[in-house]
Coordinates of C-alpha atoms in Angstrom, one line a residue:
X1164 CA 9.9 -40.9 4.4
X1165 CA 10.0 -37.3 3.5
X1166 CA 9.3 -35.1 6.8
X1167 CA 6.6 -32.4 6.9
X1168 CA 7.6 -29.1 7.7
X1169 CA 5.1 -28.0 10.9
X1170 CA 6.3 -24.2 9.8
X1171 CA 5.7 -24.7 5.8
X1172 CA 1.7 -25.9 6.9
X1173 CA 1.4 -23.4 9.5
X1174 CA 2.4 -20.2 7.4
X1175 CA -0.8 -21.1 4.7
X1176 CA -3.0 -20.1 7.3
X1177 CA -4.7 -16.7 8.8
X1178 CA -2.8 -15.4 11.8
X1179 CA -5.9 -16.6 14.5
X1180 CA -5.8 -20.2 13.0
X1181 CA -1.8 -20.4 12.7
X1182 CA -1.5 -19.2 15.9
X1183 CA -3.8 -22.3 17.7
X1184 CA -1.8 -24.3 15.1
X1185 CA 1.5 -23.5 16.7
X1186 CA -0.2 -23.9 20.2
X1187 CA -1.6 -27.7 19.2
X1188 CA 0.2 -30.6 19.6
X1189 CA -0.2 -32.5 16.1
X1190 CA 1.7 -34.8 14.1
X1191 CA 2.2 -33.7 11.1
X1192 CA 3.3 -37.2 9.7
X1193 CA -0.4 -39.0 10.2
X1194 CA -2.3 -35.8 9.3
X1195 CA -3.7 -36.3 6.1
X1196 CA -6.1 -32.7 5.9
X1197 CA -6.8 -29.1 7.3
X1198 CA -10.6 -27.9 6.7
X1199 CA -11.8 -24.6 6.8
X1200 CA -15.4 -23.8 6.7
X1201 CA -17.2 -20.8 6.9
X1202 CA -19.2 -20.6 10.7
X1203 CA -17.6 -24.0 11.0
X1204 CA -15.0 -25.5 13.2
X1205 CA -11.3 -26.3 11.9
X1206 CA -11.3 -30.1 11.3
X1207 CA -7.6 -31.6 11.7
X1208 CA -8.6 -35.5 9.7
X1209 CA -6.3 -38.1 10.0
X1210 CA -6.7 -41.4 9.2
X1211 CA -8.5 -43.0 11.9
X1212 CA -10.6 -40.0 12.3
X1213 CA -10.8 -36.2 12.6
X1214 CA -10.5 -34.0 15.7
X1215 CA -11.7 -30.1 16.0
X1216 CA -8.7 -27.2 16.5
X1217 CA -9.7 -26.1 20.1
X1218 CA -9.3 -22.6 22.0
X1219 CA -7.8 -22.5 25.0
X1220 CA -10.7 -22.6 26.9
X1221 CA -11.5 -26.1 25.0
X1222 CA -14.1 -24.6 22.8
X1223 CA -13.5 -25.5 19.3
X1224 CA -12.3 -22.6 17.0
X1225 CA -15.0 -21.9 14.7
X1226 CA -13.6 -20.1 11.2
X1227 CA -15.1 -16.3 10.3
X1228 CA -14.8 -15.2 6.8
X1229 CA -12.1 -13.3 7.4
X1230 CA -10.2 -16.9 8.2
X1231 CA -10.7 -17.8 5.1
X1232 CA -10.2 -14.4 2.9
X1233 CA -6.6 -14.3 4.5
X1234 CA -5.5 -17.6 4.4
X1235 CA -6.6 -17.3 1.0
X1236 CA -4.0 -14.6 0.1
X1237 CA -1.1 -16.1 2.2
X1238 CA -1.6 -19.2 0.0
X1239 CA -1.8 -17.3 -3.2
X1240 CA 0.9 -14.9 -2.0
X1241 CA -1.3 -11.8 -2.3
X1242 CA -1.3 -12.7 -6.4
X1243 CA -4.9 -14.7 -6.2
X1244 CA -5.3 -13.6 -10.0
X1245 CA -2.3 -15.4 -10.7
X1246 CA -3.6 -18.7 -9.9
X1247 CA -7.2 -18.2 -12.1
X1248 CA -6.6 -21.0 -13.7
X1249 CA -6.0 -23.1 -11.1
X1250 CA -9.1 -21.8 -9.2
X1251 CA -11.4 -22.8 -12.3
X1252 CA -10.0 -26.6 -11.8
X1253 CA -10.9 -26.1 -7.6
X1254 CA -7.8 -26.1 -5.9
X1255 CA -4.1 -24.5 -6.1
X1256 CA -0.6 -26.8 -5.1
X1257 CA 2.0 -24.7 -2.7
X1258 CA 5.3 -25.6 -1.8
X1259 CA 5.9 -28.6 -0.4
X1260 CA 3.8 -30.6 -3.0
X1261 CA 0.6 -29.8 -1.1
X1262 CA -2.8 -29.1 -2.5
X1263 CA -5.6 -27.1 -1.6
X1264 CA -8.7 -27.5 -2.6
X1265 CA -11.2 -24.6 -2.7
X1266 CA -14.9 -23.8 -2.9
X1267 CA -17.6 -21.6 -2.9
X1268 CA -19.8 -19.8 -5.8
X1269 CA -18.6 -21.2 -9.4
X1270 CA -18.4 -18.4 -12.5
X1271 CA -19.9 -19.8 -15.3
X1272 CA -18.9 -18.7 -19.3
X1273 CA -21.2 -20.8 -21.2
X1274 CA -20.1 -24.7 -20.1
X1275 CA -17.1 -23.3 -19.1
X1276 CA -16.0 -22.3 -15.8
X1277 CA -14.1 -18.7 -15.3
X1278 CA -13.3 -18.3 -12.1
X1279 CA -15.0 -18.5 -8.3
X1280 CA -16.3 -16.5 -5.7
X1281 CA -17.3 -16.1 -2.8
X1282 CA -15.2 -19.0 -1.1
X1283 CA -17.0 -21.0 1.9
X1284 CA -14.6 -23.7 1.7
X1285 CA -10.8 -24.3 2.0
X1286 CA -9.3 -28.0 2.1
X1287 CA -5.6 -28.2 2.7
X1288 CA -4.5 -31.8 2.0
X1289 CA -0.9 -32.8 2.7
X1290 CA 1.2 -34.4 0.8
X1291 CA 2.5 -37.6 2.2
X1292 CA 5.3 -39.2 0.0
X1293 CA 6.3 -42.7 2.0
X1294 CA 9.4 -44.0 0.3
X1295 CA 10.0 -47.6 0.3
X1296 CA 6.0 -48.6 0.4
X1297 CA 6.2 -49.9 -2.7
X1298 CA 8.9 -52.5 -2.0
X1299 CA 6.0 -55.3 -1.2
X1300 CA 3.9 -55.0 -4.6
X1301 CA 7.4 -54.6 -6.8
X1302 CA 7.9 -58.2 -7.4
X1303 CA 4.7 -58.7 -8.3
X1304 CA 4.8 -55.8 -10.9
X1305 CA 8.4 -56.5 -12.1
X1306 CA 8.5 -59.3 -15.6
X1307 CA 12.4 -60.1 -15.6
X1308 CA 13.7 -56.5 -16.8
X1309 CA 10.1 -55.2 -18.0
X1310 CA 7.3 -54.2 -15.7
X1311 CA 3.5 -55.4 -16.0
X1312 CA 0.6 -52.9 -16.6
X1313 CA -0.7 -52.3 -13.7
X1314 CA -3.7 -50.8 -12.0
X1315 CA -4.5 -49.7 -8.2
X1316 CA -7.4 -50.0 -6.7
X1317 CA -8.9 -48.0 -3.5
X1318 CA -11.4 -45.9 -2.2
X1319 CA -10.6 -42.1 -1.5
X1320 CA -8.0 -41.7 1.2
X1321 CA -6.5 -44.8 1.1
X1322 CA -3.4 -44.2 -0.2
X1323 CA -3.4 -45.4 -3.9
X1324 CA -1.6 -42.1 -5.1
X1325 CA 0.8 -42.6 -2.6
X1326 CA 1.8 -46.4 -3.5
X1327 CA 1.9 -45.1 -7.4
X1328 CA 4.6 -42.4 -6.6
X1329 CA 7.2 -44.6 -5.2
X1330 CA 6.2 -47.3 -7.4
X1331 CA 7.2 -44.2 -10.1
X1332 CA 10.6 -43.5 -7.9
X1333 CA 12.0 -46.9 -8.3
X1334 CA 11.0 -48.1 -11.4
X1335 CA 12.7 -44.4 -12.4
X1336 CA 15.7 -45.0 -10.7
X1337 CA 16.0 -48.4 -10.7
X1338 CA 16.5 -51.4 -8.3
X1339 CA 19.3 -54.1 -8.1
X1340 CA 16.6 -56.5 -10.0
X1341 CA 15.6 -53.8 -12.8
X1342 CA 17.3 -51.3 -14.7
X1343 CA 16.1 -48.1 -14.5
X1344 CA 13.3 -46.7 -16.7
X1345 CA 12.2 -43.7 -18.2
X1346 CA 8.8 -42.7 -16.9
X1347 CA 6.6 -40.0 -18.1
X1348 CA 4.0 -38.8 -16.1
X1349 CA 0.9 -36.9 -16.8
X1350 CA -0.2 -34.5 -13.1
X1351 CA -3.6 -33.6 -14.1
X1352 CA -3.9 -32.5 -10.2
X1353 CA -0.7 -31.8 -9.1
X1354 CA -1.2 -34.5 -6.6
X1355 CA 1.4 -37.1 -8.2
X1356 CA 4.9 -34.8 -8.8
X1357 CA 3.1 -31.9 -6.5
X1358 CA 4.7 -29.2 -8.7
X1359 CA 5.4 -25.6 -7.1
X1360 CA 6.2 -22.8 -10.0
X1361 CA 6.9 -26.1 -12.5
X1362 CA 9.3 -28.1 -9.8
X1363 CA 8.3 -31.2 -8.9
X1364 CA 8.3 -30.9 -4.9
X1365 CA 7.7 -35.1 -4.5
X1366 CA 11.1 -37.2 -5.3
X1367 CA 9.6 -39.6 -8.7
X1368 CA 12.6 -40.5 -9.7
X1369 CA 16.1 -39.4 -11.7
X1370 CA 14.6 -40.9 -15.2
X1371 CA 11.0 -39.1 -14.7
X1372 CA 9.7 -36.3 -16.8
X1373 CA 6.6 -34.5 -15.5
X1374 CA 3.0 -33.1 -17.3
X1375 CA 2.1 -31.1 -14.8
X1376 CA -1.9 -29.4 -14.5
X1377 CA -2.5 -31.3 -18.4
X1378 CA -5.7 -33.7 -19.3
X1379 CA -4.8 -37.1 -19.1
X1380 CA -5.7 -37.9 -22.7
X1381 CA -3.9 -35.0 -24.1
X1382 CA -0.8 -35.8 -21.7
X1383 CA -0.3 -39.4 -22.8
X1384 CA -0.4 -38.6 -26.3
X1385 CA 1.7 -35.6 -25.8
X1386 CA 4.6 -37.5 -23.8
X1387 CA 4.2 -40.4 -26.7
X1388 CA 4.8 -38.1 -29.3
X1389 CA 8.0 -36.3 -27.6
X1390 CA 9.5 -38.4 -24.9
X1391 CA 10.0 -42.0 -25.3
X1392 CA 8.7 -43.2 -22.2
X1393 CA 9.1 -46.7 -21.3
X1394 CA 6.3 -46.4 -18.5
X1395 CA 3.4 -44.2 -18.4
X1396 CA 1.8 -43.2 -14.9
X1397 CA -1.3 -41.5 -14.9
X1398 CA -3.5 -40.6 -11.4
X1399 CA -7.4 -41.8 -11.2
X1400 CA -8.6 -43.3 -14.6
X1401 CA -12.0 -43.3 -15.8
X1402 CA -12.9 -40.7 -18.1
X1403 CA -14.3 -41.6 -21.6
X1404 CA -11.8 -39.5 -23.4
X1405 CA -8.7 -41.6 -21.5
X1406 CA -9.9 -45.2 -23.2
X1407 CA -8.5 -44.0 -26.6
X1408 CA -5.1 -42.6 -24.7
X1409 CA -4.8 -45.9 -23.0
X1410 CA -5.2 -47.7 -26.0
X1411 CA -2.3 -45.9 -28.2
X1412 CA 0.0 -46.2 -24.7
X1413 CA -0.6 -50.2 -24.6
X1414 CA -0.3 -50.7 -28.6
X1415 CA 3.2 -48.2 -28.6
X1416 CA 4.8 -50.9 -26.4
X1417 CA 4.6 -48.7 -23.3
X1418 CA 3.9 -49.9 -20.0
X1419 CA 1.1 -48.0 -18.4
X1420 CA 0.8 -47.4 -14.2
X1421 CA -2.8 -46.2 -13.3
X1422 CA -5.4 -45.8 -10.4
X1423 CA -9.0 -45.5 -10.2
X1424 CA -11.4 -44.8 -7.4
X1425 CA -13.2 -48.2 -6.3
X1426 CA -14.0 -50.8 -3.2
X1427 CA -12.5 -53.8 -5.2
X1428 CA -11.9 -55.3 -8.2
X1429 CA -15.3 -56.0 -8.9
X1430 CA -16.7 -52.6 -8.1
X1431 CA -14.1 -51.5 -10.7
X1432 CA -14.8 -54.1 -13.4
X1433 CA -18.4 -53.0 -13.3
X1434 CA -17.6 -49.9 -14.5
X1435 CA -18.3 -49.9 -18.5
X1436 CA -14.9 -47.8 -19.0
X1437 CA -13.2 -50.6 -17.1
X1438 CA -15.3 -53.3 -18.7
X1439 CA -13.6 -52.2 -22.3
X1440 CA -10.5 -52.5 -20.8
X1441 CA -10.6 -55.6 -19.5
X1442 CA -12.2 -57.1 -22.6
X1443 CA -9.0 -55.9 -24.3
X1444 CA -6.5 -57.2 -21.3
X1445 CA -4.9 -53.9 -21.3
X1446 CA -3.9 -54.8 -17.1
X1447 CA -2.0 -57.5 -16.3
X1448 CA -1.6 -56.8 -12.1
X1449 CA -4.3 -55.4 -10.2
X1450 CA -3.7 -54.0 -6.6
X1451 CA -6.4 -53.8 -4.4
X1452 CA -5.8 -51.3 -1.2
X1453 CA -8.0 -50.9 2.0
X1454 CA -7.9 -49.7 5.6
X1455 CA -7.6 -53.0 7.0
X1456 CA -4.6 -52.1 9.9
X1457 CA -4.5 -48.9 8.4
X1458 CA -4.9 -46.8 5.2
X1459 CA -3.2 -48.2 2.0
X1460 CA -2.9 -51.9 3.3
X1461 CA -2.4 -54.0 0.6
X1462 CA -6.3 -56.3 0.3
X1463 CA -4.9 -58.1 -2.8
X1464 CA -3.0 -58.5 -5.8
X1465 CA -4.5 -60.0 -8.9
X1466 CA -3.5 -61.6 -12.2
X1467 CA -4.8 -60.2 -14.9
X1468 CA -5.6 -63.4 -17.1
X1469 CA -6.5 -65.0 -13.9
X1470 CA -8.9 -62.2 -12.8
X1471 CA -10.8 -63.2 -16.4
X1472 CA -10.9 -66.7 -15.5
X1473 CA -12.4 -66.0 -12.2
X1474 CA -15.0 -63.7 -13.8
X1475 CA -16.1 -66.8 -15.8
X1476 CA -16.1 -69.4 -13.1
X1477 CA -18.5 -66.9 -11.1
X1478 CA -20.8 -65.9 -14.1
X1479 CA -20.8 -69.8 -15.0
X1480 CA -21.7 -70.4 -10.8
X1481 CA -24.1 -67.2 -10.8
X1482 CA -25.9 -69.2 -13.8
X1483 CA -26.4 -72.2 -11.4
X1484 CA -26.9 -69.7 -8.1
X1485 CA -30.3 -68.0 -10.6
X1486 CA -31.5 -71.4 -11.6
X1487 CA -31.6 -72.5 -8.3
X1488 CA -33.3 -69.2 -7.3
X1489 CA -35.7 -70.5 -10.2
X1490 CA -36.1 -73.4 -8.3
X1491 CA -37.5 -71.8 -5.1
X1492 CA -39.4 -69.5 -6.8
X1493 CA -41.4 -72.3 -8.7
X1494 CA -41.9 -73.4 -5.7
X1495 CA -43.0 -71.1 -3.6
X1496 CA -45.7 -70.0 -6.4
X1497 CA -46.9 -73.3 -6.5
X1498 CA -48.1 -72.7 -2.9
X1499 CA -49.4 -68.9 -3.4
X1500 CA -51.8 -70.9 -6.1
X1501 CA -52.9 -73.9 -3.5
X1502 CA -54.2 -71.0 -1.2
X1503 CA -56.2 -69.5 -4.3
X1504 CA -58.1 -72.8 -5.0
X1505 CA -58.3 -73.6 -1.3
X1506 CA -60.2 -70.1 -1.4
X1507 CA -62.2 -70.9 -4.4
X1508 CA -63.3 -74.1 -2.8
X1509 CA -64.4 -72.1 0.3
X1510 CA -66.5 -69.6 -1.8
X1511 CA -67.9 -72.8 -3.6
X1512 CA -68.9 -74.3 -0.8
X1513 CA -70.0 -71.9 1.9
X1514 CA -71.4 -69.1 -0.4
X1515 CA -73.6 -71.7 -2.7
X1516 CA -73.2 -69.1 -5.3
X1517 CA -72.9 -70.0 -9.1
X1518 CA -69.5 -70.6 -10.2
X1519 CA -68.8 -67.0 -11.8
X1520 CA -69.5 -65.5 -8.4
X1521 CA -67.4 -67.4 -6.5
X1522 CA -64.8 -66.6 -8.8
X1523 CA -65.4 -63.1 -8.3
X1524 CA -65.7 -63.5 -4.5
X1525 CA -62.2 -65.1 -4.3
X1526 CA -60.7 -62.2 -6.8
X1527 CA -61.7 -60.2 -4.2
X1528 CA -59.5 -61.4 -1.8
X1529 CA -56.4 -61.2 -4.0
X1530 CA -54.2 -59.4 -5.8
X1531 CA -52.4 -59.0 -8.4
X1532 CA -51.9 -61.9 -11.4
X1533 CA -54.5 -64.2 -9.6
X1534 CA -57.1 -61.4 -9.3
X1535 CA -56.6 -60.9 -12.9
X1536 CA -56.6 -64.6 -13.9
X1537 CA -59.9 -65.2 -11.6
X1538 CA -61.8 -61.9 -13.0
X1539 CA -61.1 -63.0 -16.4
X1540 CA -62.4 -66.6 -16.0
X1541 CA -65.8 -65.3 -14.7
X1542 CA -66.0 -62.7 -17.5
X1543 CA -65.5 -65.2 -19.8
X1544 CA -68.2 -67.9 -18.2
X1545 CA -70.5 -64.6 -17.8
X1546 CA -70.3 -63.9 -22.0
X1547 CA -71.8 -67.0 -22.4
X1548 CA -69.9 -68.3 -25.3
X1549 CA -69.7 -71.5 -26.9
X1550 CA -65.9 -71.8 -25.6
X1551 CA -65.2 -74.5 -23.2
X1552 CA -64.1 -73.5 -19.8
X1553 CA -60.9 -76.0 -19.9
X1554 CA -60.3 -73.8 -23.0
X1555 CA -60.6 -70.4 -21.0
X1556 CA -58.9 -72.0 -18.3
X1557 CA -56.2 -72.7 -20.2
X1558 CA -56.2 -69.2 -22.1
X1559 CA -56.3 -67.4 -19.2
X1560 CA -52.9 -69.6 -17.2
X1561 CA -51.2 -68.5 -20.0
X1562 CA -52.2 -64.5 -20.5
X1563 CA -52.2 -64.3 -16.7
X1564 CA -50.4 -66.6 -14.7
X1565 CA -47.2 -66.9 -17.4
X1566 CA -44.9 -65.7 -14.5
X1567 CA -45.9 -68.7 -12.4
X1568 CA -43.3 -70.6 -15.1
X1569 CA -45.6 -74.0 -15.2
X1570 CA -45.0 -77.2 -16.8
X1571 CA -46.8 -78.9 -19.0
X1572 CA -48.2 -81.1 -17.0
X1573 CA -49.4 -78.2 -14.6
X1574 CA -51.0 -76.4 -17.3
X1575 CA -53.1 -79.6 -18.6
X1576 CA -54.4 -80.0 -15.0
X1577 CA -55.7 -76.6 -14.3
X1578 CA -57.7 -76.8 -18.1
X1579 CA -58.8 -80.1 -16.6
X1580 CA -59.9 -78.9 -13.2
X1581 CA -61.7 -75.9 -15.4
X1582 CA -63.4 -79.0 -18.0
X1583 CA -64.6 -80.6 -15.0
X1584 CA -65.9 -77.5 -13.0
X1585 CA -68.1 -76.6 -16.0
X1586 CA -70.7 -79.4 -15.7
X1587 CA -71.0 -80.7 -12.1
X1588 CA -73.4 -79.4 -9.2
X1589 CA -72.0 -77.8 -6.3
X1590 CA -70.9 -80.8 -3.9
X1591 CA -69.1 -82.7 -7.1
X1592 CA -67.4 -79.1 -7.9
X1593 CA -66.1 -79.2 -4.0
X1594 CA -64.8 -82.8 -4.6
X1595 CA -63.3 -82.2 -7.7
X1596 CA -61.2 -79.1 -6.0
X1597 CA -60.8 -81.4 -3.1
X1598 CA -59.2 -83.9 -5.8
X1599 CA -57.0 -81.3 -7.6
X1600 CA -55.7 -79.6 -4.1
X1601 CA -54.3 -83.8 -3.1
X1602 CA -52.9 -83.7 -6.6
X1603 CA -51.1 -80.4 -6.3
X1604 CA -49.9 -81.1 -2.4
X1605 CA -48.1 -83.9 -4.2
X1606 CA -46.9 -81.7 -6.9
X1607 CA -45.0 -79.7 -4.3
X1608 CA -43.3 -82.2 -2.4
X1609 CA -41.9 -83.8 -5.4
X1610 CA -40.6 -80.5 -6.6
X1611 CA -39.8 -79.0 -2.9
X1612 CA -37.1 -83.0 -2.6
X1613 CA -36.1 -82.2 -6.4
X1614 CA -35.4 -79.0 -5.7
X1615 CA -33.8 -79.2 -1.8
X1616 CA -31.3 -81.8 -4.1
X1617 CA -30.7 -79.4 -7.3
X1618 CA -30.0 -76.2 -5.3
X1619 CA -26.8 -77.3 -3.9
X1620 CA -26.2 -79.3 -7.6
X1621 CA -26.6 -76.7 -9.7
X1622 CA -24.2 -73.6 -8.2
X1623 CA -21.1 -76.8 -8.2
X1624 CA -22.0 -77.6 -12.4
X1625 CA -21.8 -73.7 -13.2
X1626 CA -18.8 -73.5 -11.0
X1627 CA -17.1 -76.4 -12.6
X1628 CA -18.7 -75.3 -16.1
X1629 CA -16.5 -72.7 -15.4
X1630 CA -13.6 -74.0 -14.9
X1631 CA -13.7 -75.8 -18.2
X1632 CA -14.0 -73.6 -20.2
X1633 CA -11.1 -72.0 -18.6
X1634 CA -9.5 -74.4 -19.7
X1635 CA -10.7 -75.0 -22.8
X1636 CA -9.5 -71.0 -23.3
X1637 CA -6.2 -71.6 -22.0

């Protein structure tokens, strides 16, 4: 593990915030960022949390504008126009193969930026290159003398850029299993090689030639054109112009090292750059980091050709998983549409109202679909046309209750129940919704035992539907 110089950090900063720096005890190892903002305290963030830089009254020391101005030029060594360029991407690399990350007010030209003013913020992020933390994920990565594209996985802070260095170092130097390799590498951020004045201040390897501050797209096409690389490692994938790179890196016979921003592999593969890529099988190993323990655990290392299989024996199980869900939600309509006829039959009964009214009464105390469907029905009675009410029962099930997802049998009994309705006084219209409601309680308790049986069925025949086609594939 390379050490961090206390001094090197230290210097960047104004003279009232180096000088609490020199006062503080810190460890410099674990201390992943410095923050500066205007009116703000200093925040010291490591990665189990952050702390403020106190006084030495306890107070913490809350940054003036001043702060910032002059740490500015100590970090630009009084030659801020020297690093425009720089400025316009956000943030400038200093020795040591740290970065910091500016901002404030952004100049515009058009759609392009020209420069920045009035800075607010300054993020100094340290460069943390841990030798050796690669040697777990290397025999997973490593195919006899060749190495497997490979993709990392992580959420910010979690050390993905870190685990791609020295997985750069000894692929570039070699191991006693591989022979060494020569890697190109494309810095868009300076984070990777941490270039000071073009010199790579992080160790990548004897065999590794550097991009430095260059679009990823342009820089893998650059170093296929010039350098030969056997291995191409690129920092946080994901742009639309990079599929195209990718894709002439993969078909040259390159191997290609890459990382992306993301919870999991899922979170990734939802991504419709990632989806491409995936459809093409560009990645063979994916490594999945967390912060379980402590930042840049290893979660999980995947096969690419397995991770495909998996994806179809969960899309084949999610088919089962939603017709279950269908299941249920046949079901629980079913009941929403007892309580509507058990309201009818209430309105029939107790109001002694024509049947058109107490349609309309028991719209009145729904909403939605069933308000529609009942609204409609006494409309239609009201017209007085020659249709039969089965017929505008039935027409109206199936402009307004469509959702409800009925059989066939379901549908012929509410054009019955509507048939029957039409012609009968008042007490045989109560019996006959007295007759349907017995019917359709026995409706739903031979579709709530099929359906208590098919919801742990179906889930297992998507899940082994899944399998075989997997096999079938394979």
């Amino acid at each position: 593990m390379r050490t961090i110089r206390a001094g090197q950090i230290q210097s960047l900063f104004a003279g009232n915030i180096r000088k609490l720096l020199e006062e503080c005890v810190i460890d410099y190892e674990k201390l992943y960022e410095i923050r500066l903002r205007t009116g703000r305290p200093v925040f010291l963030c490591y990665g189990d949390g952050e702390k403020f830089l106190r006084t030495g009254n306890g107070m913490p020391y809350r940054v003036t504008r001043q702060d910032l101005k002059e740490t500015l030029e100590y970090i630009s060594g009084y030659s801020l126009y020297a690093y425009e360029d720089e400025i316009c991407q956000g943030y400038l690399s200093v020795q040591g193969g740290h970065r910091v990350g500016i901002t404030g007010k952004v100049i515009l030209d058009g759609e392009h930026i020209r420069g920045m003013k009035y800075i607010s913020c300054i993020n100094v992020r340290l460069a943390h290159q841990v030798q050796g933390c690669a040697d777990e994920v290397l025999p997973y990565i490593r195919n006899g003398e060749q190495v497997y594209h490979t993709l990392i996985i992580a959420p910010p802070r979690c050390g993905k850029t870190t685990l791609l260095r020295d997985m750069i170092r000894q692929i570039s130097n070699g191991t006693d299993r591989i022979q060494g390799k020569t890697v190109g590498v494309v810095d868009e951020r300076s984070e990777l090689a941490g270039c000071y004045q073009g010199i790579p201040q992080n160790d990548l390897g004897m065999r590794t030639d550097v991009l430095d501050a260059c679009p990823k797209a342009k820089g893998m096409q650059m170093l296929l054109r010039s350098m030969s690389p056997d291995v191409v490692a690129v920092d946080e994938l994901g742009k639309k112009e990079d599929f195209k790179a990718v894709e002439s890196v993969v078909h040259c016979g390159c191997k290609l090292f890459a990382t992306a921003h993301g919870n999991s592999l899922e979170d990734i593969l939802r991504q419709p750059f990632f989806q491409k890529l995936r459809e093409l099988e560009v990645f063979e190993r994916y490594i999945v980091l967390g912060k379980k323990g402590h930042a840049g655990s290893i979660e999980a290392i995947y096969d690419g050709k397995l991770v495909g299989a998996v994806l179809i024996i969960f899309a084949s199980a999610g088919l089962g998983y939603l017709k279950s869900r269908e299941l249920m939600l046949h079901e629980k309509n079913l009941e929403e549409f007892l309580q509507v006829i058990l309201c009818l039959k209430g309105e029939i009964r107790c109001g002694n109202s024509s049947l058109s009214d107490a349609l309309r009464d028991t719209a009145c105390r729904c909403r939605g679909r069933y308000e529609e469907f009942l609204e409609r029905v006494a409309a239609c009675i009201e017209a007085n046309t020659e249709e039969k009410l089965s017929i505008i029962f039935q027409n109206c099930t199936e402009n307004y209750l469509t959702d409800l997802k009925l059989d066939e049998d379901e549908r012929r009994k509410i054009s019955l129940l509507g048939e029957k309705l039409c012609y009968l006084d008042l007490e045989m219209q109560v019996s006959t919704i007295q007759i349907y409601v017995r019917r359709l309680k026995l409706r739903m308790e031979q579709t709530e035992k099929e359906s208590h049986e098919r919801l742990r069925m179906y889930p297992v025949i998507g899940a082994f539907s899944g399998v075989l086609i997997c096999l079938l594939l394979v």
